[in-house]
Coordinates of C-alpha atoms and ligand atoms in Angstrom, one line a residue:
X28 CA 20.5 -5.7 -34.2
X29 CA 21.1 -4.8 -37.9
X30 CA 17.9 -5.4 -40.1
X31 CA 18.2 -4.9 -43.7
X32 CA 14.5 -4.2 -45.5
X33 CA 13.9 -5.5 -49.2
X34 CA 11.3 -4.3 -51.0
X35 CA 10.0 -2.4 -54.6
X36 CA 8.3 0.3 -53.2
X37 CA 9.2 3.0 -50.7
X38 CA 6.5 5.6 -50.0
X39 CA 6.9 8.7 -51.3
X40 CA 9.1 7.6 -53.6
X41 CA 7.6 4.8 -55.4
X42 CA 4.3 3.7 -54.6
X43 CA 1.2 1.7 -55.9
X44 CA -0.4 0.6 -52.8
X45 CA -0.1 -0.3 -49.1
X46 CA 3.4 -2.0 -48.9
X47 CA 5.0 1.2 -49.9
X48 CA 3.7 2.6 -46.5
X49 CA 4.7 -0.2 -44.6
X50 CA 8.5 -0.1 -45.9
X51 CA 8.4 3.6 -45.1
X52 CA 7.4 3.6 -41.7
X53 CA 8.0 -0.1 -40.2
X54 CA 12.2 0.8 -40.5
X55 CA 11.3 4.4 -38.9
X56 CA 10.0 2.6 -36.2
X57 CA 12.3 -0.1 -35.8
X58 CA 15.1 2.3 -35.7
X59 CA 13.0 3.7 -33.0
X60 CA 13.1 0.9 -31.0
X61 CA 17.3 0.8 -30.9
X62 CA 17.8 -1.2 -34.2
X63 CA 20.6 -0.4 -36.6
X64 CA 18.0 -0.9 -40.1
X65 CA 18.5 -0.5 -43.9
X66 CA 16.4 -0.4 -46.8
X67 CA 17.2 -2.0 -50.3
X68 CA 15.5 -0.9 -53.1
X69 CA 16.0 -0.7 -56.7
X70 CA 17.1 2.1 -59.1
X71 CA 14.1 3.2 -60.1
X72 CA 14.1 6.9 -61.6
X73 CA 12.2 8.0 -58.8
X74 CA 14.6 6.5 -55.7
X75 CA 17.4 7.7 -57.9
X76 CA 16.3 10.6 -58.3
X77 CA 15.3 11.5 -54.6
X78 CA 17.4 9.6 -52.0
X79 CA 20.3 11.7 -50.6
X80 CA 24.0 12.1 -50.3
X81 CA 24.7 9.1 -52.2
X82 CA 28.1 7.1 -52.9
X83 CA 29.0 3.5 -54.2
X84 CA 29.6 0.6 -52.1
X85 CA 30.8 -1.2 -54.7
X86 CA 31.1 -1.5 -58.7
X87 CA 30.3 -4.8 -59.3
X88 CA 30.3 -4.4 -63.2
X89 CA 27.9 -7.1 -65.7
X90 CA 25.8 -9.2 -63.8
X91 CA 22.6 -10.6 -64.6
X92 CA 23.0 -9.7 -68.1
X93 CA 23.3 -6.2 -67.2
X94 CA 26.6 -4.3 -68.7
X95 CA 26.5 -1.9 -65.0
X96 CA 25.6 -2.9 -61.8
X97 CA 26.6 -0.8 -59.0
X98 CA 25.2 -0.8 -55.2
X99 CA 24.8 2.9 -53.7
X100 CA 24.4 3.7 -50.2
X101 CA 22.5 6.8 -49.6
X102 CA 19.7 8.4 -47.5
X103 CA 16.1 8.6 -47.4
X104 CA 15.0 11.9 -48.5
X105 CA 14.5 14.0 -45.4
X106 CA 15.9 11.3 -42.9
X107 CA 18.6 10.0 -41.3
X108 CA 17.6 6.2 -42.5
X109 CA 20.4 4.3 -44.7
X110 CA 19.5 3.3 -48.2
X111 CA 21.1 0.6 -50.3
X112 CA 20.3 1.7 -53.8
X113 CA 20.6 -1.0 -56.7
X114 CA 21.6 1.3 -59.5
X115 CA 21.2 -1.0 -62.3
X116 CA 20.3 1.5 -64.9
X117 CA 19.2 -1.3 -68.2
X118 CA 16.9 -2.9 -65.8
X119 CA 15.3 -0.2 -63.5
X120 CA 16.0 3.1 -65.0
X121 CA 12.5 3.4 -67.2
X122 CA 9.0 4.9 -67.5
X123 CA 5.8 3.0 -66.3
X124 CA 5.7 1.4 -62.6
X125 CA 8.1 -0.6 -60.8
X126 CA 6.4 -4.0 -62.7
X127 CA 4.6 -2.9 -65.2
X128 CA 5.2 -0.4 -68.2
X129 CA 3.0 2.5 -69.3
X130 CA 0.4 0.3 -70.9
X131 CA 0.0 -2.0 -67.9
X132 CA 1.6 -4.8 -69.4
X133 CA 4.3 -7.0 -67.1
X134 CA 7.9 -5.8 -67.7
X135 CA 9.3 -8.5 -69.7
X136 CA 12.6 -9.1 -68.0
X137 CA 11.0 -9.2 -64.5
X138 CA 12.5 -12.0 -63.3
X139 CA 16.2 -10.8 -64.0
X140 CA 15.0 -7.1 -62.2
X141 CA 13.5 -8.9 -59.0
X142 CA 16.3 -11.5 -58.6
X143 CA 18.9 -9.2 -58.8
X144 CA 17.4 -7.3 -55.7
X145 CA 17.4 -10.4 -53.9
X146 CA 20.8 -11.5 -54.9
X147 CA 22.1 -7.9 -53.5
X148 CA 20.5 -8.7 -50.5
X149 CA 22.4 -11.9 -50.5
X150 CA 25.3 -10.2 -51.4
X151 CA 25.2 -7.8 -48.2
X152 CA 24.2 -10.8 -45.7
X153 CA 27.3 -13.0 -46.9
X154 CA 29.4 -9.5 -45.7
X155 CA 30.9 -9.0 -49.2
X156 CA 29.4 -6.5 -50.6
X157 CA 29.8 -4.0 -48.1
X158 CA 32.6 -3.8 -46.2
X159 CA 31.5 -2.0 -43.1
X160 CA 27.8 -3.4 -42.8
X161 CA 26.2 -6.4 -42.8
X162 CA 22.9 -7.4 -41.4
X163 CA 21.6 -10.2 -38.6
X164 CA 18.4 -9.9 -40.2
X165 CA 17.1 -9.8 -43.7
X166 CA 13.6 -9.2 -44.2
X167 CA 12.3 -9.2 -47.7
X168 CA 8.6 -7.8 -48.4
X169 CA 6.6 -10.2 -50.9
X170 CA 7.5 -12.0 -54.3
X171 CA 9.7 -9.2 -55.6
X172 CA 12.2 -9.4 -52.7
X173 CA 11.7 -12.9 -51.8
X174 CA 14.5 -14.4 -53.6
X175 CA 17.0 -12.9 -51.2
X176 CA 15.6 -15.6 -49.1
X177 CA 16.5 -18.5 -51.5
X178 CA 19.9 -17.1 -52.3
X179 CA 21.2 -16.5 -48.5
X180 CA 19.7 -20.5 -47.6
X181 CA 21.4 -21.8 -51.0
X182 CA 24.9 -20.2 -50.6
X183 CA 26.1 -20.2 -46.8
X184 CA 28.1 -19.5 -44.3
X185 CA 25.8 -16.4 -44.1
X186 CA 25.2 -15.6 -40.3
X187 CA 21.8 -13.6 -41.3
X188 CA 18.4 -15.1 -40.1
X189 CA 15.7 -14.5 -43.1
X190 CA 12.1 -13.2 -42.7
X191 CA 9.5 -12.8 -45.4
X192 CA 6.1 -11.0 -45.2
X193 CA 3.6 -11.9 -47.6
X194 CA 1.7 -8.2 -48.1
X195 CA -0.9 -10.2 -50.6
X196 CA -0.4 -13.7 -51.5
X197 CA -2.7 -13.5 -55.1
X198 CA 0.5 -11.4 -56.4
X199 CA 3.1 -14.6 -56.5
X200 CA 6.0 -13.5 -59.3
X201 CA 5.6 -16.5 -61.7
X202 CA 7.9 -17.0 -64.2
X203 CA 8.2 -19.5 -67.3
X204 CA 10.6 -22.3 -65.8
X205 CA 12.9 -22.1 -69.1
X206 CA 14.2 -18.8 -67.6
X207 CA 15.7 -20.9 -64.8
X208 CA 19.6 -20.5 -65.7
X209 CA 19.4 -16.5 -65.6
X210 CA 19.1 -16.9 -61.7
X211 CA 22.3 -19.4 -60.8
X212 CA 20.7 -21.6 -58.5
X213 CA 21.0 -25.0 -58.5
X214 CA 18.8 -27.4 -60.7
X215 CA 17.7 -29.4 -57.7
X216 CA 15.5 -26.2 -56.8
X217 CA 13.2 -27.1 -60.1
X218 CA 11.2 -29.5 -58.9
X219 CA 7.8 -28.9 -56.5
X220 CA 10.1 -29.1 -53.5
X221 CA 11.8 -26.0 -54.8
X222 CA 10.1 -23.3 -56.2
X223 CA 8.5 -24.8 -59.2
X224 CA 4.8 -24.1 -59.1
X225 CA 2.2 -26.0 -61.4
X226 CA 5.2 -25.7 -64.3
X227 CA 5.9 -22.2 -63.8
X228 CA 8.6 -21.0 -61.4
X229 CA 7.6 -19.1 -58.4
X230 CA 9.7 -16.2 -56.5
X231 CA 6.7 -16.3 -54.0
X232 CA 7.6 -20.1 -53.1
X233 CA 11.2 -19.2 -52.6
X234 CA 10.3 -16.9 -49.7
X235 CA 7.5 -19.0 -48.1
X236 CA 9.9 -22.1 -48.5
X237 CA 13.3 -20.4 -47.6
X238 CA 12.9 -18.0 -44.7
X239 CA 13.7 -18.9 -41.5
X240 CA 10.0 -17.0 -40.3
X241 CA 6.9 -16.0 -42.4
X242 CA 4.6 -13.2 -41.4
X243 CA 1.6 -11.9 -43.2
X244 CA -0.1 -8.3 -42.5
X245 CA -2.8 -9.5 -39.9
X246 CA -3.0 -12.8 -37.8
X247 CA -6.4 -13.3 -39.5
X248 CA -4.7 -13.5 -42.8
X249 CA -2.1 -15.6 -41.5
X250 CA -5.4 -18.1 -40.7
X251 CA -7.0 -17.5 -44.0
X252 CA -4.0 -18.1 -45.9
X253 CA -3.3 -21.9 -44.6
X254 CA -6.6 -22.6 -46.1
X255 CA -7.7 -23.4 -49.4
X256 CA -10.0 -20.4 -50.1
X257 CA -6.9 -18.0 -49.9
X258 CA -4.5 -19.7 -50.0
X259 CA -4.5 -19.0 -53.6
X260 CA -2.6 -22.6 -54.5
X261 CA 0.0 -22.3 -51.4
X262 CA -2.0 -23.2 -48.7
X263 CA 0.3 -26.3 -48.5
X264 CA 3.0 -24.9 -48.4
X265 CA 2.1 -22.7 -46.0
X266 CA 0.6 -25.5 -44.0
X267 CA 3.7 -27.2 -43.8
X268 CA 5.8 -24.5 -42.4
X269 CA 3.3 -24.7 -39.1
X270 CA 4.4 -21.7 -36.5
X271 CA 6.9 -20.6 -38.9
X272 CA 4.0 -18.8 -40.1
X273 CA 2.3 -15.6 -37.9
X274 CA 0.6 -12.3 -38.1
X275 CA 1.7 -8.6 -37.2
X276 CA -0.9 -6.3 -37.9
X277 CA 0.4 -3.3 -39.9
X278 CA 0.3 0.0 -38.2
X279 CA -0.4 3.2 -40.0
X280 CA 2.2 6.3 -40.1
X281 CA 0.6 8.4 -37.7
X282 CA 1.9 11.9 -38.5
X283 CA 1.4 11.3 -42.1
X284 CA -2.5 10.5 -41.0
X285 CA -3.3 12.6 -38.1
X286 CA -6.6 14.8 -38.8
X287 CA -5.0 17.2 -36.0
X288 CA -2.0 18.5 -37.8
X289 CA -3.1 17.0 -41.6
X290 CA -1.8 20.0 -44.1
X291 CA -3.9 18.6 -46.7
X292 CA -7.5 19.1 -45.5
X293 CA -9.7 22.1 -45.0
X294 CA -10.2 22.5 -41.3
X295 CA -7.6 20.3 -38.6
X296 CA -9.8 18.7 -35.9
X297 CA -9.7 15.2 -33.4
X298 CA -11.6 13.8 -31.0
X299 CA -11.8 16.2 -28.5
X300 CA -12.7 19.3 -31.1
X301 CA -14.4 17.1 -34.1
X302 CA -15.9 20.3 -35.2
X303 CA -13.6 20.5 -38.0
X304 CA -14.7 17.4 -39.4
X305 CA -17.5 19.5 -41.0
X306 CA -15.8 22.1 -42.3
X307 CA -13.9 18.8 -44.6
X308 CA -17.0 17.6 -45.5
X309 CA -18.3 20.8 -47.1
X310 CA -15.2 21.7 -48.9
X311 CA -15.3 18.1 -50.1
X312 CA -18.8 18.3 -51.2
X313 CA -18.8 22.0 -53.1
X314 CA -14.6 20.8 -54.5
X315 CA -16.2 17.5 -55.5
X316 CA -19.3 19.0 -56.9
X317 CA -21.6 17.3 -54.8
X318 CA -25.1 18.3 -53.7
X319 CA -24.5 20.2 -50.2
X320 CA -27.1 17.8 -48.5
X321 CA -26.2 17.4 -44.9
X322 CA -28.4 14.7 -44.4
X323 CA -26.5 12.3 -47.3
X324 CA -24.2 9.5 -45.7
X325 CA -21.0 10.8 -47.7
X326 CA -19.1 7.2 -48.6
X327 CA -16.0 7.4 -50.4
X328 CA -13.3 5.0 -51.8
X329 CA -10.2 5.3 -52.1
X330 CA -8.5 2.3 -53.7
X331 CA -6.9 0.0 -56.7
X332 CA -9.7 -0.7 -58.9
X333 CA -9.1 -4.5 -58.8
X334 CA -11.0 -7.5 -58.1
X335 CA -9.4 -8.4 -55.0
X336 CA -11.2 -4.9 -53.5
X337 CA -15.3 -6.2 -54.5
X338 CA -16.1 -2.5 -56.0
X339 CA -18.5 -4.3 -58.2
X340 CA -20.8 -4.8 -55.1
X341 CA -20.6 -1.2 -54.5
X342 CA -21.6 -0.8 -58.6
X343 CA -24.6 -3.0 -58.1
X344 CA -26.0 -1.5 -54.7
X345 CA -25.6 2.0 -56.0
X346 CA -29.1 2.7 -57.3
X347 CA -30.4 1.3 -54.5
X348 CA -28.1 3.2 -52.0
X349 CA -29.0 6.3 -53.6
X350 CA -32.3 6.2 -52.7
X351 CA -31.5 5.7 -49.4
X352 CA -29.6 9.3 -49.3
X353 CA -26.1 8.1 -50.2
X354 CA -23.4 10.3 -51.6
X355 CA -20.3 8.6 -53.5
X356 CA -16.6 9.8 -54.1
X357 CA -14.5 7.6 -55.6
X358 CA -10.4 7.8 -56.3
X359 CA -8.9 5.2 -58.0
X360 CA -7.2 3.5 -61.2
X361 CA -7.1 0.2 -62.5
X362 CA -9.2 -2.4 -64.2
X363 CA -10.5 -0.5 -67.0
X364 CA -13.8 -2.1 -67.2
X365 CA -14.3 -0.7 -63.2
X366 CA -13.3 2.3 -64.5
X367 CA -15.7 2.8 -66.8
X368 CA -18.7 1.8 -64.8
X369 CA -17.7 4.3 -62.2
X370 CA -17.4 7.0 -64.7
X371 CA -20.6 5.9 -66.2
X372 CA -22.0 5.9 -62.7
X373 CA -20.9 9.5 -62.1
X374 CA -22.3 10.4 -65.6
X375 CA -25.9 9.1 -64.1
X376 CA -26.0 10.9 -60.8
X377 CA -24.2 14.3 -61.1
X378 CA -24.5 15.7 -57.6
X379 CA -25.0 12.7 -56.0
X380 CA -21.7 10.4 -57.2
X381 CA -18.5 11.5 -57.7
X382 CA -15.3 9.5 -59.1
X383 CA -11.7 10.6 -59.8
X384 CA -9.6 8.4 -62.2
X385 CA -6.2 8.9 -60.7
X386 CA -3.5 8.7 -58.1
X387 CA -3.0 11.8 -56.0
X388 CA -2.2 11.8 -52.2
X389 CA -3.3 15.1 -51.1
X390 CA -6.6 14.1 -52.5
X391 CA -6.9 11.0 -50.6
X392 CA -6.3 12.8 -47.4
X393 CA -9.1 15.1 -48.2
X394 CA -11.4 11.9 -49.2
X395 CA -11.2 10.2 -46.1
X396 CA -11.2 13.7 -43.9
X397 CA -14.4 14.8 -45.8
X398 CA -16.9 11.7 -45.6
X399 CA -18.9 10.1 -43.3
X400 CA -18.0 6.6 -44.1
X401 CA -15.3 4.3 -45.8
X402 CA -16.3 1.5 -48.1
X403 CA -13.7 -1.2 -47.9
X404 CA -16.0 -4.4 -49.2
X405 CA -12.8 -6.6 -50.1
X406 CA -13.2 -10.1 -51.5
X407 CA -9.8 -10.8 -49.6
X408 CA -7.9 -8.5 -48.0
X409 CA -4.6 -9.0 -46.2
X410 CA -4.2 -6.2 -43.8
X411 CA -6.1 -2.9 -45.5
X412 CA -4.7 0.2 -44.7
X413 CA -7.6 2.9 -46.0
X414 CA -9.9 1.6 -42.9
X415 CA -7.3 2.7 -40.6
X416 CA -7.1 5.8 -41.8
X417 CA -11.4 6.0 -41.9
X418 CA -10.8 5.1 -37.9
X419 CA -8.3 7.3 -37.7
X420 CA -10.6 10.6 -38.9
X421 CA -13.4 9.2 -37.6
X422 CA -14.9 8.2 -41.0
X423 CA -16.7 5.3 -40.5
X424 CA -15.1 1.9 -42.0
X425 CA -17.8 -0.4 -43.9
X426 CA -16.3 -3.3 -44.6
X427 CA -16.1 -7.0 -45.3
X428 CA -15.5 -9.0 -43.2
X429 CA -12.0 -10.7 -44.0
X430 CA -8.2 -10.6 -43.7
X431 CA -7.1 -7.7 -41.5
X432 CA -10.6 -5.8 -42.0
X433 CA -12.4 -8.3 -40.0
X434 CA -9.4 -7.7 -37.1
X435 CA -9.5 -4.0 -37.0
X436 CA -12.8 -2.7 -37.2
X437 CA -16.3 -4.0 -34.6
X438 CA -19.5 -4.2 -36.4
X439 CA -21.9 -1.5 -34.4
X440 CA -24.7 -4.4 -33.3
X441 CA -27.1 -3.6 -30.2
X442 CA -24.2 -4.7 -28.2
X443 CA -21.2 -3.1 -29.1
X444 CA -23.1 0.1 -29.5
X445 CA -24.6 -0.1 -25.6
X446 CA -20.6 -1.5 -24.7
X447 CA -19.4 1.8 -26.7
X448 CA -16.9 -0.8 -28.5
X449 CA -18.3 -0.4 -32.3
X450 CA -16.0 1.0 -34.5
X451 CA -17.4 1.0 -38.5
X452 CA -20.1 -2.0 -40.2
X453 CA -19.4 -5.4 -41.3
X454 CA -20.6 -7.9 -42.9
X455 CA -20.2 -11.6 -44.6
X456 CA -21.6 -12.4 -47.7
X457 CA -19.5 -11.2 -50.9
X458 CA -23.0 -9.9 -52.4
X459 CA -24.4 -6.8 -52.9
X460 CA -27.1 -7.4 -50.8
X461 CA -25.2 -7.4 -47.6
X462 CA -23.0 -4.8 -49.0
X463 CA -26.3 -3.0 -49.3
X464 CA -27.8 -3.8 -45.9
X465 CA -24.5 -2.5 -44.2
X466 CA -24.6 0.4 -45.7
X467 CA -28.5 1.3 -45.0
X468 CA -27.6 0.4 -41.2
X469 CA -25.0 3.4 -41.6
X470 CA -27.3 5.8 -42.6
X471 CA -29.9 5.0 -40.5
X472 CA -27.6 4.9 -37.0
X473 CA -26.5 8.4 -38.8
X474 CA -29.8 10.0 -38.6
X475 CA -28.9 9.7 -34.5
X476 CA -26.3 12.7 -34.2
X477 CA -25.7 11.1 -30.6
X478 CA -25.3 7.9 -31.7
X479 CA -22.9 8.4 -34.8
X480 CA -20.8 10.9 -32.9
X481 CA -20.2 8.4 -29.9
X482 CA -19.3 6.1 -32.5
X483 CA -16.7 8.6 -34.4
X484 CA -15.1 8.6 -31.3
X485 CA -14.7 5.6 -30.2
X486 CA -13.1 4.8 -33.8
X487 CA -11.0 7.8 -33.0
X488 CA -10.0 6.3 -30.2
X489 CA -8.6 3.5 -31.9
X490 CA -5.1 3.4 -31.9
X491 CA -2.8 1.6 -34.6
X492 CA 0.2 3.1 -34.4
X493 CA 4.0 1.2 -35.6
X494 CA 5.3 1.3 -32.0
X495 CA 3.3 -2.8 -30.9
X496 CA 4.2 -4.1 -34.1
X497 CA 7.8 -2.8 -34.4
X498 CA 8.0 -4.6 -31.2
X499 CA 6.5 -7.8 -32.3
X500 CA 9.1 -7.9 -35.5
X501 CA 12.1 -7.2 -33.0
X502 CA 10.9 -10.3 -30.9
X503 CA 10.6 -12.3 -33.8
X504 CA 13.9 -11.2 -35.4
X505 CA 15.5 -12.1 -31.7
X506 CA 13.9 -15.7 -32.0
X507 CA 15.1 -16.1 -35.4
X508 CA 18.6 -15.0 -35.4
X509 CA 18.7 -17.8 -32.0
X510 CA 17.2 -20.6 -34.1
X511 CA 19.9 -19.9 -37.0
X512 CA 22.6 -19.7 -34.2
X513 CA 21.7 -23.1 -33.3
X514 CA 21.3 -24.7 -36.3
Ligands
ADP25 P1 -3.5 -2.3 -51.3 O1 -2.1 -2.3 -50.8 O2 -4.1 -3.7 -51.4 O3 -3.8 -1.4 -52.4 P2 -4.1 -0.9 -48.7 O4 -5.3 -0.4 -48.1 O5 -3.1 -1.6 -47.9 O6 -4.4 -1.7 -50.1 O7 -3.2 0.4 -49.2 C1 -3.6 1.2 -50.3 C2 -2.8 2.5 -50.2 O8 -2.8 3.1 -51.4 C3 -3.4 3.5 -49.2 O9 -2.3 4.3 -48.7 C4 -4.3 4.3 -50.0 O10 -4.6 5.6 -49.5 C5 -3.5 4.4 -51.3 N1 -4.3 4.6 -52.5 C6 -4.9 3.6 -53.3 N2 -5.5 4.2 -54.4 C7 -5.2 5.5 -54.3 C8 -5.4 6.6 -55.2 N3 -6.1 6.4 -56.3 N4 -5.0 7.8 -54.8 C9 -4.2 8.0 -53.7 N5 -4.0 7.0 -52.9 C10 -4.4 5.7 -53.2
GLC26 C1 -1.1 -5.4 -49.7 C2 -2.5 -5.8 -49.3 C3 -3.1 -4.9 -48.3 C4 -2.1 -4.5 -47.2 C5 -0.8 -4.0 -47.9 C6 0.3 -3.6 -46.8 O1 -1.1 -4.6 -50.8 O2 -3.4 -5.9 -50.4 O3 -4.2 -5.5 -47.6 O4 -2.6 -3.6 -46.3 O5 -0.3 -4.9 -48.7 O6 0.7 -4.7 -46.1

């Protein structure tokens, strides 16, 4: 089976959150499992830059009011997987982040730089574009790659099946619907039916509308998002495509986060010799500045300072937390108002809270290898990724419980603890009351070394590796290309 993957970020190369992970490792393991896969991704500076032994498919010249467009194929740096390069240098060679530029403001011409990607992707499934390769599948990751799916249904005979995964449906790709002509599909599309939303235009409608299947990062986020609390506007839509619509928890790159061969950190260790754990914590604490107080419950966040994640409940519990014996590290970047309040926070309570304005990898890994717990309190959360990694190094997730955080980690109750099932601390309410409470029920259950190791490793234990769902997108492909056969 030949699966092409369409997407705007590609970990290590371009990244700003969790689908960059899941386009690097899902094709790894896919490729795994016997298929023949692709990526597509656009010209940034940084896939440019990086990607290996590249030459041109083909020159196709101006298109979508760019003088060059060419389409590269290459490889990913360090690896045998193919990648189709858009190298369209007036719309994707720049500064800032693949959407927005250095001052965080939306790239204006956003809409002619994420069409084009899909209409590649179009391009490759109608077998003219390359001559030697063309995919059965084509499965586009979120708003900025969903238009391949409206292209390929709108212009057949294309053979392809289409599947599009929603990584976060609050990120939609609207559009003013007077910059309709720049994307050559028919007027008939501009109307609610299409992908006209509320008066604005909608690349997110044209994948939940036009693929043949629709997946979302966790089967509880596929539930939440048919409803109108998250469905943020398009739980109709959704509703109508039924059980066109499904879940596939993400998996987690394993040898990228594996505390038991993890270069970054500052002693290896796993379940069996968790020794090391200690060793992490204490170089996080004296790197970090941190009060080397072995009784503190060490909670860090690592995250997009954004709404979506509910840091402001962590904000208002902190004085109380502190009292309780809490330690904070925080590394993040975003909102600047959430920025500032962290930085104010760390101002208050030198030794005690510590926060890093930033993005920087290494430092991540030594974050969630150091500390004793996770906070993930997310007001929605698709799939989550950070918690894994908490289970992973047996850093404790504290979470909300939504989307793929209330799938992956069991609240430690009387119950679970005695059925040695608990993995991290839940719990409902978006307030910083129960934020609070879950957190004092860590610390407490920490005061019991017994206890809190037995439930370090049975998070350890946990395993979320890409091999089950690699599996699961492989059936679903099958399924798909069938129902296109038969159509
Ligand atoms: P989202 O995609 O909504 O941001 P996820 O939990 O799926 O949430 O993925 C976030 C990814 O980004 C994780 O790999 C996490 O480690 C990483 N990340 C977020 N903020 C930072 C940061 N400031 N520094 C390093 N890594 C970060
Ligand atoms: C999105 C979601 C996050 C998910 C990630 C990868 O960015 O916000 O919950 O883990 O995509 O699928």
């Amino acid at each position: 089976m030949r699966v092409l993957h369409v997407a705007a970020e590609v970990f290590p190369l371009v990244k700003t959150g969790g689908l960059a992970d899941v386009v690097a490792a899902l094709p790894v393991a896919l490729a795994g499992q016997g298929a023949d896969v692709r990526l597509l991704l656009p010209g940034y500076p940084a896939v440019m830059d990086s990607v290996q032994g590249s030459r041109t498919v083909i020159d196709i010249g101006a298109c979508f009011g760019a003088l060059r467009v060419r389409l590269l194929l290459a490889r990913m740096p360090g690896s045998k997987l193919p990648v189709y390069v858009v190298d369209a240098p007036y719309y994707y060679r720049r500064g800032g982040s693949p959407y927005q530029d250095s001052r965080g403001e939306e790239w204006p011409d956003n809409l002619q730089r994420f069409a084009l990607l899909g209409w590649l992707a179009a391009h490759l499934a109608a077998e003219d574009a390359d001559p030697d390769w063309a995919p059965d599948i084509v499965h586009a990751h979120d708003w900025h790659a969903a238009m391949a799916c409206a292209y390929i249904a709108e212009h057949p005979p294309t053979p392809a099946a289409t599947v599009f995964t929603v990584h976060n449906l609050a990120y939609q790709g609207l559009f003013p619907m007077h910059d309709w002509s720049s994307l050559g599909l028919a007027t008939r599309l501009m109307s609610p039916a299409g992908l006209e939303f509320h008066g604005q235009l909608s690349f997110m409608k044209a994948g939940l509308k036009f693929a043949d299947h629709i997946t979302t990062v966790s089967p509880n986020y596929a539930r939440e998002i048919a409803t109108h609390e998250f469905g943020c506007g398009l739980d109709g839509v959704i509703r109508d495509r039924g059980a066109a619509v499904t879940g596939v928890l993400n998996g987690i790159d394993d040898e990228v986060w594996n505390p038991a061969t993890d270069p970054a950190i500052a002693e290896r260790y796993d379940a069996e010799r968790p020794s090391g754990k200690r060793s992490c914590r204490l170089a996080l604490q004296s790197e970090l500045g941190l009060h080397a107080d072995d009784a503190a419950l060490l909670v860090t966040v690592v995250s997009r300072l954004t709404a979506q994640k509910g840091l402001d409940l962590v904000l208002a519990a902190l004085p109380a937390l502190l009292q309780a014996g809490v330690q904070l590290a925080v590394q993040g970047t975003g909102e600047p108002a959430l920025e500032a309040a962290f930085l104010m926070a760390m101002r208050s309570h030198p030794g005690r809270v510590h926060v890093h304005m930033g993005y920087d990898e290494a430092r991540a890994h030594r974050l969630v290898a150091g500390a004793d717990a996770i906070a993930v309190p997310s007001r929605f959360e698709p799939c989550g990724l950070t918690q894994l990694y908490g289970l992973r190094y047996g850093t404790l997730p504290i979470v909300r419980r939504v989307g793929g955080l209330a799938d992956t980690v069991t609240d430690a109750s009387p119950k679970t603890l005695a059925e040695g099932t608990a993995t991290g601390f839940s719990f409902d309410a978006a307030t910083p009351a129960a934020f609070e409470k879950a957190v004092k029920r860590a610390v407490e259950l920490r005061q019991d070394a017994g206890a809190w190791g037995a439930l370090m490793k049975s998070a350890m234990a946990q395993r979320f590796s890409w091999q089950g769902p690699a599996q699961a997108y492989l059936d679903l492909y099958g399924a798909a290309l069938m129902a296109r056969q038969a159509r």
